[in-house]
Coordinates of C-alpha atoms and ligand atoms in Angstrom, one line a residue:
M57 CA 201.5 5.0 -2.3
R58 CA 200.8 4.3 1.3
A59 CA 197.4 2.7 2.1
P60 CA 195.2 5.2 4.0
E61 CA 194.7 4.8 7.7
V62 CA 191.2 5.4 9.0
G63 CA 190.8 5.6 12.7
G64 CA 194.2 3.8 13.0
V65 CA 193.1 0.9 10.8
R66 CA 195.0 0.3 7.5
L67 CA 192.5 0.1 4.7
P68 CA 192.8 -0.2 0.9
D69 CA 193.3 2.9 -1.2
G70 CA 190.2 3.8 -3.2
R71 CA 192.2 6.0 -5.7
G72 CA 189.1 7.9 -6.6
Q73 CA 187.2 4.7 -7.7
V74 CA 183.4 5.0 -7.8
L75 CA 181.6 2.6 -5.4
R76 CA 177.9 2.1 -5.6
L77 CA 176.1 1.2 -2.4
A78 CA 172.4 0.7 -1.8
Q79 CA 170.7 3.0 0.7
G80 CA 170.7 1.1 4.0
A81 CA 173.8 -0.9 3.2
S82 CA 175.8 -2.3 6.1
L83 CA 179.5 -2.3 6.7
S84 CA 179.5 -6.0 5.5
D85 CA 178.1 -4.9 2.2
F86 CA 180.7 -2.2 2.0
A87 CA 183.5 -4.6 3.0
D88 CA 182.4 -7.1 0.3
K89 CA 182.8 -4.5 -2.4
I90 CA 186.3 -3.5 -1.4
D91 CA 187.4 -6.9 -0.4
V92 CA 188.4 -6.3 3.2
N93 CA 187.3 -8.0 6.4
P94 CA 184.1 -6.3 7.8
S95 CA 185.6 -6.2 11.2
Q96 CA 188.2 -3.8 10.0
L97 CA 185.6 -1.3 9.0
V98 CA 183.8 -1.8 12.3
Q99 CA 187.0 -1.1 14.1
A100 CA 187.8 2.0 12.0
L101 CA 184.3 3.4 12.7
F102 CA 184.6 2.5 16.3
N103 CA 187.8 4.4 16.6
L104 CA 186.1 7.4 14.9
G105 CA 183.6 7.3 17.7
E106 CA 180.7 5.5 16.1
M107 CA 179.6 2.1 17.2
V108 CA 177.9 -0.1 14.6
T109 CA 177.9 -3.8 14.0
A110 CA 179.0 -5.3 10.7
T111 CA 175.5 -6.2 9.6
Q112 CA 173.8 -3.1 10.8
S113 CA 172.6 -0.6 8.2
V114 CA 174.5 2.7 8.3
T115 CA 173.4 6.1 7.1
P116 CA 174.4 7.3 3.7
E117 CA 176.5 10.0 5.3
T118 CA 178.5 7.4 7.2
L119 CA 179.1 5.3 4.1
Q120 CA 180.2 8.4 2.2
L121 CA 182.5 9.6 5.0
L122 CA 184.1 6.2 5.5
G123 CA 184.5 5.8 1.7
E124 CA 186.1 9.3 1.4
E125 CA 188.6 8.5 4.1
M126 CA 189.8 5.7 1.9
G127 CA 189.7 7.6 -1.3
F128 CA 186.6 6.1 -2.8
K129 CA 183.8 8.1 -4.3
V130 CA 180.7 6.5 -2.7
Q131 CA 177.4 6.8 -4.5
V132 CA 174.5 5.9 -2.3
V133 CA 171.8 4.5 -4.6
S134 CA 168.2 5.4 -3.7
P135 CA 165.5 2.8 -3.6
E136 CA 163.9 4.5 -6.7
D137 CA 167.2 4.2 -8.6
E138 CA 167.6 0.7 -7.5
D139 CA 164.2 -0.2 -8.7
R140 CA 164.8 1.4 -12.0
E141 CA 168.0 -0.7 -12.3
L142 CA 166.1 -3.8 -11.3
L143 CA 163.5 -3.3 -14.0
D144 CA 166.1 -2.3 -16.5
S145 CA 167.8 -5.7 -16.0
F146 CA 164.6 -7.2 -17.2
D147 CA 164.4 -4.8 -20.0
L148 CA 161.4 -3.1 -18.4
S149 CA 160.6 0.4 -17.3
F150 CA 157.9 2.1 -15.3
G151 CA 156.3 5.5 -15.8
E152 CA 156.6 6.1 -19.5
D153 CA 154.0 5.8 -22.2
E154 CA 155.2 3.8 -25.1
G155 CA 155.0 5.1 -28.6
G156 CA 154.5 8.7 -29.7
E157 CA 152.0 11.5 -29.4
D158 CA 149.6 9.7 -31.7
D159 CA 149.3 6.8 -29.4
L160 CA 148.0 9.0 -26.5
E161 CA 144.4 9.1 -25.7
I162 CA 142.5 11.4 -23.2
R163 CA 142.0 9.8 -19.8
P164 CA 139.8 10.9 -16.9
A165 CA 141.2 13.1 -14.1
V166 CA 142.0 11.4 -10.7
V167 CA 140.8 13.4 -7.8
T168 CA 141.6 13.3 -4.0
V169 CA 139.5 15.2 -1.5
M170 CA 141.4 16.8 1.3
G171 CA 140.7 19.3 4.1
H172 CA 140.3 19.8 7.8
V173 CA 138.6 17.2 9.9
D174 CA 134.8 17.6 10.0
H175 CA 134.7 20.0 7.1
G176 CA 132.7 17.4 5.1
K177 CA 135.2 15.4 3.1
T178 CA 133.5 12.1 3.7
R179 CA 130.1 13.6 3.2
L180 CA 131.1 15.1 -0.1
L181 CA 132.5 11.8 -1.4
D182 CA 129.3 10.1 -0.3
S183 CA 127.1 12.7 -2.0
I184 CA 129.0 12.5 -5.2
R185 CA 128.7 8.8 -5.1
S186 CA 125.0 8.8 -4.4
A187 CA 124.2 11.7 -6.8
K188 CA 125.2 9.4 -9.5
V189 CA 122.9 6.5 -8.5
G190 CA 120.0 6.2 -10.9
E191 CA 121.9 8.1 -13.6
G192 CA 122.3 5.1 -15.7
E193 CA 124.7 3.3 -13.4
A194 CA 123.3 -0.1 -12.8
G195 CA 122.8 -0.6 -9.1
G196 CA 124.8 2.5 -8.2
I197 CA 128.2 2.4 -6.5
T198 CA 127.9 -0.4 -4.0
Q199 CA 131.4 -1.5 -3.3
H200 CA 133.9 0.5 -1.3
I201 CA 137.0 -0.4 -3.3
G202 CA 139.0 2.7 -2.5
A203 CA 138.1 4.7 -5.6
Y204 CA 135.2 5.2 -7.9
Q205 CA 134.3 6.8 -11.2
I206 CA 131.4 9.0 -12.1
T207 CA 130.4 10.9 -15.2
V208 CA 129.2 14.5 -15.5
P209 CA 128.0 16.4 -18.5
V210 CA 130.2 19.3 -19.3
D211 CA 129.3 21.4 -22.4
E212 CA 127.0 18.5 -23.4
V213 CA 129.8 16.0 -23.4
D214 CA 129.8 13.2 -20.8
R215 CA 133.1 13.5 -18.8
T216 CA 134.4 10.9 -16.4
I217 CA 136.2 11.6 -13.2
T218 CA 137.9 9.1 -10.9
F219 CA 137.6 9.8 -7.1
I220 CA 140.0 8.3 -4.6
D221 CA 137.6 7.3 -1.9
T222 CA 139.8 7.8 1.2
P223 CA 139.4 11.4 2.3
G224 CA 142.3 13.2 3.9
H225 CA 145.9 13.9 3.1
E226 CA 147.5 11.1 5.1
A227 CA 146.9 8.5 2.3
F228 CA 147.9 11.1 -0.3
T229 CA 151.2 11.9 1.5
A230 CA 152.0 8.3 2.2
M231 CA 151.6 7.5 -1.5
R232 CA 153.6 10.5 -2.5
A233 CA 156.4 9.4 -0.1
R234 CA 156.6 6.3 -2.2
G235 CA 157.0 8.3 -5.3
A236 CA 153.5 7.3 -6.5
K237 CA 151.7 10.1 -8.1
S238 CA 148.1 9.0 -8.1
T239 CA 146.3 12.3 -8.0
D240 CA 145.8 14.8 -10.8
I241 CA 143.6 17.3 -9.0
A242 CA 142.9 18.0 -5.3
I243 CA 139.5 19.2 -4.1
I244 CA 140.1 21.1 -0.9
V245 CA 137.0 21.2 1.3
V246 CA 136.6 24.2 3.6
A247 CA 133.6 24.6 5.9
A248 CA 132.1 28.0 5.3
D249 CA 131.1 28.3 8.9
D250 CA 134.6 27.4 10.2
G251 CA 137.2 28.7 7.8
V252 CA 140.8 27.8 7.0
M253 CA 142.1 25.5 9.7
P254 CA 145.5 23.8 10.3
Q255 CA 144.7 20.7 8.2
T256 CA 143.4 22.9 5.4
V257 CA 146.8 24.6 5.3
E258 CA 148.5 21.2 5.4
A259 CA 146.3 19.9 2.6
I260 CA 147.2 23.0 0.5
N261 CA 150.9 22.5 1.2
H262 CA 150.7 18.8 0.2
A263 CA 148.9 19.5 -3.0
Q264 CA 151.2 22.4 -3.9
A265 CA 154.3 20.4 -3.2
A266 CA 153.0 17.6 -5.4
D267 CA 152.2 20.2 -8.1
V268 CA 148.6 19.2 -8.1
P269 CA 146.1 21.9 -9.2
I270 CA 143.4 22.7 -6.5
V271 CA 139.7 23.2 -6.7
V272 CA 138.2 24.7 -3.6
A273 CA 134.9 23.4 -2.3
V274 CA 133.4 25.8 0.1
N275 CA 131.1 23.5 2.0
K276 CA 128.2 23.8 4.4
I277 CA 126.8 26.9 2.8
D278 CA 123.4 25.7 4.1
K279 CA 124.5 26.5 7.6
E280 CA 123.7 29.6 9.4
G281 CA 126.8 31.7 9.8
A282 CA 128.3 30.4 6.6
Q283 CA 130.6 33.0 5.1
P284 CA 131.8 31.7 1.7
D285 CA 133.3 35.1 0.8
K286 CA 135.5 35.1 4.0
I287 CA 136.9 31.7 2.9
R288 CA 137.8 33.1 -0.5
G289 CA 139.7 35.9 1.3
Q290 CA 141.5 33.5 3.6
M291 CA 142.5 31.1 0.8
T292 CA 144.0 34.0 -1.1
E293 CA 146.6 34.2 1.6
Y294 CA 147.8 30.8 0.6
G295 CA 148.1 31.6 -3.0
L296 CA 144.7 30.4 -4.1
V297 CA 143.1 33.3 -5.7
P298 CA 139.5 32.8 -6.9
E299 CA 138.8 33.3 -10.5
E300 CA 136.3 36.0 -9.7
Y301 CA 139.1 38.0 -8.1
G302 CA 141.2 37.6 -11.1
G303 CA 143.1 34.5 -10.0
D304 CA 143.1 31.0 -11.5
T305 CA 141.6 28.8 -8.8
M306 CA 138.0 27.7 -9.1
F307 CA 135.9 28.0 -5.9
V308 CA 132.5 26.4 -5.7
D309 CA 130.0 26.9 -2.9
I310 CA 128.4 23.6 -2.0
S311 CA 126.4 21.8 0.6
A312 CA 127.6 18.2 0.8
K313 CA 124.7 17.5 3.1
Q314 CA 122.0 18.8 0.8
G315 CA 123.7 17.8 -2.4
L316 CA 123.8 21.4 -3.5
N317 CA 126.0 22.4 -6.4
I318 CA 127.8 19.1 -6.6
D319 CA 127.5 19.1 -10.4
S320 CA 129.1 22.6 -10.5
L321 CA 132.0 21.3 -8.4
L322 CA 132.4 18.3 -10.8
E323 CA 132.4 20.7 -13.7
A324 CA 135.0 22.8 -12.0
V325 CA 137.2 19.8 -11.7
V326 CA 136.9 19.0 -15.4
L327 CA 137.5 22.6 -16.4
T328 CA 140.5 22.9 -14.2
A329 CA 141.9 19.7 -15.6
D330 CA 141.3 20.9 -19.2
A331 CA 142.9 24.2 -18.4
S332 CA 146.1 23.1 -16.6
L333 CA 146.8 19.4 -17.4
D334 CA 147.5 17.2 -20.3
L335 CA 145.7 14.1 -19.2
R336 CA 146.6 11.5 -21.8
A337 CA 147.9 8.0 -21.8
N338 CA 148.6 5.2 -24.2
P339 CA 145.9 2.5 -23.6
D340 CA 147.6 0.1 -26.0
M341 CA 150.5 -1.2 -23.9
D342 CA 151.0 -3.5 -21.0
A343 CA 149.2 -1.9 -18.1
Q344 CA 151.0 0.1 -15.4
G345 CA 149.3 1.6 -12.4
V346 CA 149.4 2.2 -8.7
A347 CA 147.9 0.3 -5.8
I348 CA 145.8 2.6 -3.8
E349 CA 144.5 0.1 -1.3
A350 CA 145.2 -3.6 -0.5
H351 CA 143.9 -6.0 2.1
L352 CA 143.6 -9.7 2.8
D353 CA 140.1 -10.9 2.1
R354 CA 139.0 -14.1 3.8
G355 CA 137.4 -15.6 0.8
R356 CA 139.3 -14.1 -2.1
G357 CA 142.8 -13.8 -0.7
P358 CA 144.9 -10.7 -1.3
V359 CA 142.9 -8.0 -3.0
A360 CA 144.4 -4.8 -4.3
T361 CA 142.6 -1.8 -5.7
V362 CA 144.7 -0.5 -8.6
L363 CA 144.4 2.7 -10.4
I364 CA 145.5 2.1 -14.0
Q365 CA 147.8 4.8 -15.2
R366 CA 148.6 3.7 -18.7
G367 CA 148.0 0.6 -20.8
T368 CA 145.1 -1.8 -20.4
L369 CA 144.9 -4.4 -17.6
R370 CA 143.2 -7.7 -18.6
V371 CA 142.2 -10.8 -16.8
G372 CA 145.0 -13.3 -17.2
D373 CA 147.8 -10.8 -17.2
S374 CA 151.0 -11.6 -15.2
I375 CA 151.5 -8.8 -12.7
V376 CA 154.0 -7.5 -10.2
A377 CA 152.8 -5.0 -7.6
G378 CA 155.5 -3.9 -5.2
D379 CA 156.8 -7.1 -3.7
A380 CA 153.7 -9.1 -4.5
Y381 CA 153.1 -10.9 -7.8
G382 CA 150.6 -13.1 -9.4
R383 CA 148.2 -13.3 -12.3
V384 CA 144.9 -11.3 -12.6
R385 CA 142.3 -13.9 -11.9
R386 CA 139.4 -11.5 -11.6
M387 CA 138.7 -7.8 -11.7
V388 CA 135.8 -6.2 -9.9
D389 CA 134.6 -2.6 -10.2
E390 CA 132.9 -0.3 -7.7
H391 CA 129.5 -1.6 -8.8
G392 CA 130.5 -5.0 -7.7
E393 CA 130.7 -6.2 -11.3
D394 CA 133.3 -8.2 -13.0
V395 CA 135.3 -6.4 -15.6
E396 CA 137.6 -8.0 -18.2
E397 CA 139.6 -4.9 -19.0
A398 CA 140.6 -1.7 -17.2
T399 CA 141.9 1.3 -19.1
P400 CA 143.8 4.4 -17.9
S401 CA 142.4 6.1 -14.8
R402 CA 140.1 3.2 -14.1
P403 CA 140.2 1.9 -10.6
V404 CA 139.6 -1.9 -10.2
Q405 CA 140.0 -4.4 -7.5
V406 CA 142.4 -7.0 -8.6
I407 CA 142.3 -10.6 -7.3
G408 CA 145.1 -13.0 -8.0
L409 CA 148.1 -11.6 -6.2
T410 CA 149.9 -14.1 -4.0
S411 CA 150.4 -11.6 -1.2
V412 CA 149.1 -8.2 0.0
C413 CA 151.0 -5.3 -1.6
G414 CA 151.4 -1.9 -0.1
A415 CA 149.4 1.2 -0.8
G416 CA 151.4 3.3 -3.2
D417 CA 153.1 0.3 -4.7
T418 CA 153.4 0.4 -8.5
L419 CA 151.8 -2.4 -10.5
M420 CA 152.9 -3.5 -13.9
V421 CA 152.2 -6.2 -16.3
V422 CA 155.1 -8.4 -17.4
D423 CA 155.2 -11.0 -20.1
E424 CA 155.9 -14.0 -17.9
D425 CA 154.9 -15.2 -14.4
R426 CA 158.5 -16.0 -13.8
T427 CA 159.6 -12.4 -14.4
A428 CA 156.9 -11.1 -12.0
R429 CA 158.1 -13.4 -9.4
Q430 CA 161.8 -12.6 -9.7
I431 CA 161.1 -8.9 -9.5
A432 CA 158.9 -9.3 -6.5
D433 CA 161.5 -11.5 -4.7
K434 CA 164.2 -8.9 -5.3
R435 CA 162.0 -6.1 -4.0
N436 CA 161.0 -8.2 -1.0
A437 CA 164.6 -8.8 0.0
R438 CA 165.4 -5.1 -0.4
K439 CA 162.3 -4.1 1.6
R440 CA 163.4 -6.3 4.5
N441 CA 166.9 -4.7 4.5
A442 CA 165.4 -1.2 4.4
L443 CA 163.0 -2.0 7.2
A444 CA 165.8 -3.4 9.3
A445 CA 167.7 -0.2 8.6
R446 CA 164.9 2.0 9.6
S447 CA 164.2 0.3 12.9
R448 CA 167.8 0.3 14.0
R449 CA 168.9 3.6 15.2
R450 CA 172.5 4.5 14.9
I451 CA 173.9 5.1 18.3
S452 CA 177.3 6.7 18.7
L453 CA 179.5 5.8 21.7
E454 CA 178.8 9.2 23.1
D455 CA 175.1 8.8 22.9
L456 CA 175.0 5.2 24.0
D457 CA 175.2 5.9 27.7
S458 CA 172.8 8.7 27.8
H459 CA 170.5 6.9 25.5
L460 CA 170.2 3.9 27.8
K461 CA 169.9 6.1 30.8
E462 CA 167.6 8.7 29.6
T463 CA 165.5 7.7 26.7
S464 CA 162.2 6.0 27.1
Q465 CA 160.9 4.4 24.1
L466 CA 157.4 3.5 23.2
N467 CA 157.3 0.5 20.9
L468 CA 154.2 0.1 18.8
I469 CA 152.8 -2.6 16.6
I470 CA 150.2 -1.3 14.2
K471 CA 147.5 -3.5 12.7
G472 CA 144.9 -2.1 10.4
D473 CA 142.2 -3.0 7.9
N474 CA 144.1 -2.0 4.9
A475 CA 147.6 -1.1 3.9
G476 CA 146.7 2.5 3.2
T477 CA 145.5 3.2 6.7
V478 CA 148.3 1.3 8.4
E479 CA 150.8 3.4 6.5
A480 CA 148.9 6.6 7.0
L481 CA 148.8 5.9 10.7
E482 CA 152.4 5.0 11.0
E483 CA 153.4 8.2 9.2
A484 CA 151.1 10.3 11.3
L485 CA 152.4 8.7 14.5
M486 CA 156.0 9.1 13.5
G487 CA 155.2 12.8 13.0
I488 CA 154.4 13.3 16.6
E489 CA 157.0 15.5 18.2
I490 CA 157.4 15.4 21.9
D491 CA 160.9 15.6 23.3
D492 CA 164.2 13.9 22.6
E493 CA 163.8 12.0 25.8
V494 CA 161.0 9.8 24.5
Q495 CA 160.9 8.0 21.3
L496 CA 158.3 6.2 19.3
R497 CA 159.2 3.1 17.4
V498 CA 157.0 1.0 15.1
I499 CA 158.4 -2.4 15.4
D500 CA 155.9 -4.2 13.3
R501 CA 152.9 -3.4 11.1
G502 CA 150.5 -5.3 9.0
V503 CA 147.1 -5.7 7.5
G504 CA 144.5 -7.9 9.3
A505 CA 143.3 -8.8 12.8
V506 CA 145.6 -8.7 15.9
T507 CA 147.1 -12.2 16.1
E508 CA 148.8 -14.2 18.7
T509 CA 152.1 -13.7 16.9
N510 CA 151.6 -9.9 17.3
V511 CA 150.8 -10.3 21.0
N512 CA 153.9 -12.5 21.5
L513 CA 156.1 -9.9 19.8
A514 CA 154.5 -7.2 21.8
A515 CA 155.2 -9.1 25.0
A516 CA 158.8 -9.7 24.1
S517 CA 159.5 -6.1 23.2
D518 CA 157.3 -4.3 25.6
A519 CA 155.1 -2.9 22.8
V520 CA 151.6 -1.6 22.7
I521 CA 149.4 -2.9 19.9
I522 CA 147.2 -0.6 17.9
G523 CA 144.3 -2.1 16.1
F524 CA 142.9 0.3 13.6
N525 CA 139.4 -0.9 12.4
V526 CA 140.4 -4.4 13.3
R527 CA 139.9 -6.7 16.3
A528 CA 141.9 -9.4 18.0
E529 CA 141.4 -12.8 16.6
G530 CA 141.1 -16.2 18.3
K531 CA 142.9 -16.4 21.6
S532 CA 145.0 -13.3 21.2
T533 CA 142.9 -11.2 23.7
E534 CA 143.3 -13.9 26.3
L535 CA 147.0 -14.1 25.6
A536 CA 147.3 -10.4 25.8
N537 CA 145.6 -10.3 29.1
R538 CA 147.9 -13.0 30.4
E539 CA 151.0 -11.3 29.1
G540 CA 149.9 -7.9 30.2
V541 CA 150.0 -6.6 26.6
D542 CA 148.0 -3.4 26.0
I543 CA 145.9 -3.6 22.8
R544 CA 144.2 -0.4 21.9
Y545 CA 141.5 -0.1 19.2
Y546 CA 140.7 2.9 17.1
S547 CA 138.7 3.8 14.1
I548 CA 139.7 7.5 13.9
I549 CA 143.2 8.4 13.1
Y550 CA 143.2 11.6 15.1
Q551 CA 142.0 9.8 18.2
A552 CA 144.9 7.3 17.9
I553 CA 147.4 10.2 17.4
D554 CA 146.0 12.1 20.4
E555 CA 146.2 9.1 22.7
I556 CA 149.6 8.1 21.7
E557 CA 150.8 11.6 22.0
S558 CA 149.5 11.8 25.6
A559 CA 151.0 8.4 26.3
L560 CA 154.4 9.7 25.1
K561 CA 153.9 12.8 27.3
G562 CA 153.2 10.6 30.2
M563 CA 156.5 8.9 29.6
L564 CA 158.4 12.1 30.2
K565 CA 160.0 12.0 33.6
P566 CA 158.4 14.6 35.8
I567 CA 160.4 17.7 36.5
Y568 CA 160.4 18.7 40.1
E569 CA 160.8 22.1 41.6
E570 CA 161.7 22.8 45.1
K571 CA 159.2 24.8 47.1
K572 CA 160.5 26.2 50.4
L573 CA 158.2 25.6 53.4
G574 CA 159.8 27.2 56.4
Q575 CA 162.7 27.4 58.9
A576 CA 163.0 26.5 62.5
E577 CA 165.9 27.1 64.9
I578 CA 166.9 24.5 67.5
R579 CA 166.8 26.1 70.9
Q580 CA 167.0 23.1 73.2
L581 CA 167.9 19.4 72.9
F582 CA 166.3 16.5 74.8
R583 CA 167.4 12.9 74.7
S584 CA 164.7 10.3 74.5
S585 CA 165.6 6.6 74.6
K586 CA 162.8 5.9 72.2
L587 CA 163.2 8.8 69.7
G588 CA 166.8 9.7 70.0
N589 CA 167.6 13.5 69.9
I590 CA 164.5 15.6 70.2
A591 CA 165.0 19.2 69.1
G592 CA 163.0 21.9 70.8
C593 CA 162.6 24.5 68.1
M594 CA 161.1 27.9 67.3
V595 CA 159.6 28.3 63.9
L596 CA 161.3 31.4 62.4
D597 CA 159.2 31.6 59.2
G598 CA 156.7 29.7 57.1
I599 CA 155.7 26.3 58.4
I600 CA 157.4 23.1 59.6
R601 CA 155.5 20.0 58.4
R602 CA 155.8 16.4 59.5
N603 CA 157.3 14.1 56.9
A604 CA 158.6 17.1 54.9
K605 CA 162.1 17.0 53.4
A606 CA 164.6 19.1 55.3
R607 CA 168.2 20.3 55.3
L608 CA 170.3 21.2 58.3
I609 CA 172.1 24.5 58.3
R610 CA 174.8 25.2 60.8
D611 CA 176.7 28.6 60.8
G612 CA 175.1 29.5 57.5
K613 CA 176.3 26.3 55.8
V614 CA 174.3 23.3 54.7
V615 CA 175.5 20.4 56.8
V616 CA 173.0 17.8 55.7
E617 CA 171.3 18.1 52.4
E618 CA 168.6 15.5 52.7
M619 CA 166.8 14.5 55.8
T620 CA 163.1 14.2 56.9
V621 CA 161.1 15.6 59.7
S622 CA 160.1 12.3 61.2
S623 CA 158.0 13.5 64.1
L624 CA 156.5 16.8 65.1
R625 CA 154.8 17.9 68.4
R626 CA 153.3 20.9 69.9
E627 CA 153.1 20.7 73.6
K628 CA 152.3 17.0 74.1
D629 CA 150.3 16.5 70.9
D630 CA 151.5 15.0 67.6
V631 CA 150.7 17.6 64.9
T632 CA 151.1 17.7 61.2
E633 CA 152.4 21.3 61.0
V634 CA 153.5 24.2 63.1
R635 CA 153.5 27.8 62.0
E636 CA 155.8 30.7 62.3
G637 CA 156.2 32.1 65.8
F638 CA 155.3 28.9 67.6
E639 CA 157.5 26.4 69.5
C640 CA 157.6 22.8 68.6
G641 CA 159.5 19.6 69.3
L642 CA 160.7 17.5 66.4
T643 CA 163.0 14.7 65.4
V644 CA 164.8 14.4 62.1
T645 CA 166.5 11.5 60.4
Y646 CA 169.9 12.7 61.3
S647 CA 171.1 12.4 64.9
D648 CA 174.1 14.8 65.2
I649 CA 172.1 18.0 65.7
K650 CA 173.2 20.9 67.8
I651 CA 171.6 23.9 69.5
G652 CA 171.7 26.9 67.1
D653 CA 171.2 24.7 64.0
V654 CA 168.5 25.8 61.6
I655 CA 166.2 23.2 60.0
E656 CA 164.9 24.3 56.7
T657 CA 162.0 22.3 55.3
Y658 CA 160.9 22.1 51.7
E659 CA 158.9 20.0 49.3
L660 CA 159.3 18.9 45.8
V661 CA 156.4 19.8 43.5
E662 CA 156.0 18.5 40.0
K663 CA 156.3 21.2 37.5
P664 CA 153.9 20.9 34.6
R665 CA 155.5 20.5 31.2
D666 CA 154.4 22.9 28.5
Ligands
LIG28 P1 135.3 14.9 7.4 O1 135.9 14.7 8.7 O2 135.9 16.0 6.6 O3 135.2 13.7 6.5 O4 133.8 15.4 7.7 P2 132.4 14.6 7.5 O5 132.1 14.4 6.1 O6 132.5 13.4 8.4 O7 131.5 15.7 8.0 C1 131.5 16.2 9.4 C2 130.2 16.6 9.8 O8 129.7 17.7 9.1 C3 129.1 15.6 9.7 O9 128.3 15.6 10.8 C4 128.4 16.0 8.5 O10 127.0 15.5 8.4 C5 128.4 17.5 8.5 N1 128.4 18.1 7.2 C6 129.1 17.7 6.1 N2 128.8 18.5 5.0 C7 127.8 19.3 5.5 C8 127.0 20.4 4.8 O11 127.2 20.7 3.6 N3 126.1 21.0 5.6 C9 125.9 20.7 6.9 N4 125.0 21.4 7.6 N5 126.6 19.7 7.5 C10 127.5 19.0 6.8

């Protein structure tokens, strides 16, 4: 059988063999697997019209297409599959409770609060938190660790609920994008005086897509103009039919500000969980969970808030969280107290990781430090590859030219106070849609202050630095000033998005439109040793303006497309414009003018973008 030719390059025959390649693999990785020189694959793709280097990541479609041409069946392995295989190679697995039905015990529901900006999400989380102070919780909830637990009596039984303490769906979506399901129930807050707004709809969509039951908190009922019934009607359009209308969604009218009906809302959460979810987990196994927040603490080092999903986490356990590993040195709860053990649905701050993991990373206990480290190292390598793949855009030969000529790119470096916000911000910014002409690229991101390293990178790649709830440290402000690097600080996501969006719009090249000013006919010609040919004209229509752009028309044909009216006189006076019906003398930046020529002036006005 003849070996296949791909783009004129002779390559091995796959004969239907299955090839597994990681998402984000490069042509080098591919070449390794089929034992050819990477440059052959580069050449083949080049001839097919796509320019990629050997080490550059290529899209799954390209891998598949190239493979197919040679007769291979290419399977592009997703990061999730890859991670499963990685854990499998250590005889581990994530996401399953060990044992059978009998080993499962009831666990509290985990709740995220979502809704439109200013509808009262933060206020609600605050009032739930403080409503519980003095109800037996020593000292109340004093620490912002990213989540907290409260208890509420339902049918005379104390029930616990875990609240994720970052309002909004950005964090929820970012976590979900990583395959982390951290939320059991969503409370969607709608202000009764405002109604269903775009982010309300977004929140509903996110919750529904994640298959998370919704409880609706109709907030601000203390306000004049509050129309809780109208909200019920509006929500029905999105498939959320109130129980009192025969549906199965619980609506509770509350005032987060006055602390009104908070207990009823909590009860609704418990009842919704009981009705639609089977919230059980095996507490007697090595702990598994998800990191909902992580940051670098000056005194304590990397700190991650983990929500335990199954098993029990104990001080001394060897853990791996994403690409970070370590041993649990201490655990602290939302009351600022040390805890020795954390059971399912319990959020705890874990101290002892060697680096900062990402929000949404899974955490699991393994039997040995060495295993934790090996898994973390492998994930780290993979993350670096994936990141490189993401930041390199595939450019085909056709695109290349127009890309360089026409695209403006805004490079960003994002620094924030914790991994969740950085990720949420990046996600939100990447979601800005402007125009193909301008592109946004996040070239680096991280947790902590803006450092000199960040500024140097920004200077080298012409990037703007965004500091979210962080400031510049040491001499970085000075360096930034010297290098002309723009550092912008924000503490509100929407503000950052708005500003970046307008910056991107500002990068769009203006579109100009021609606006006709007027026409003049040359009736006489004078020679001036100083000015050259002076045209004695009659303005036929509109106006002739000094410094205006002009074209020269002779016998109905445009002879000169671009010239300028360089001087303009009426009688003996220099003037800026002359109107229809008047005579004038003018010179233009073109000398070969004749009697009978028509000078048409116009200006270019910027057309606003919509
Ligand atoms: P978020 O953007 O959804 O987190 O909204 P916030 O919790 O920051 O609340 C936005 C504004 O609405 C703040 O000024 C709150 O004090 C106010 N607010 C929140 N809940 C209520 C409420 O129940 N009644 C009244 N009158 N104002 C409220």
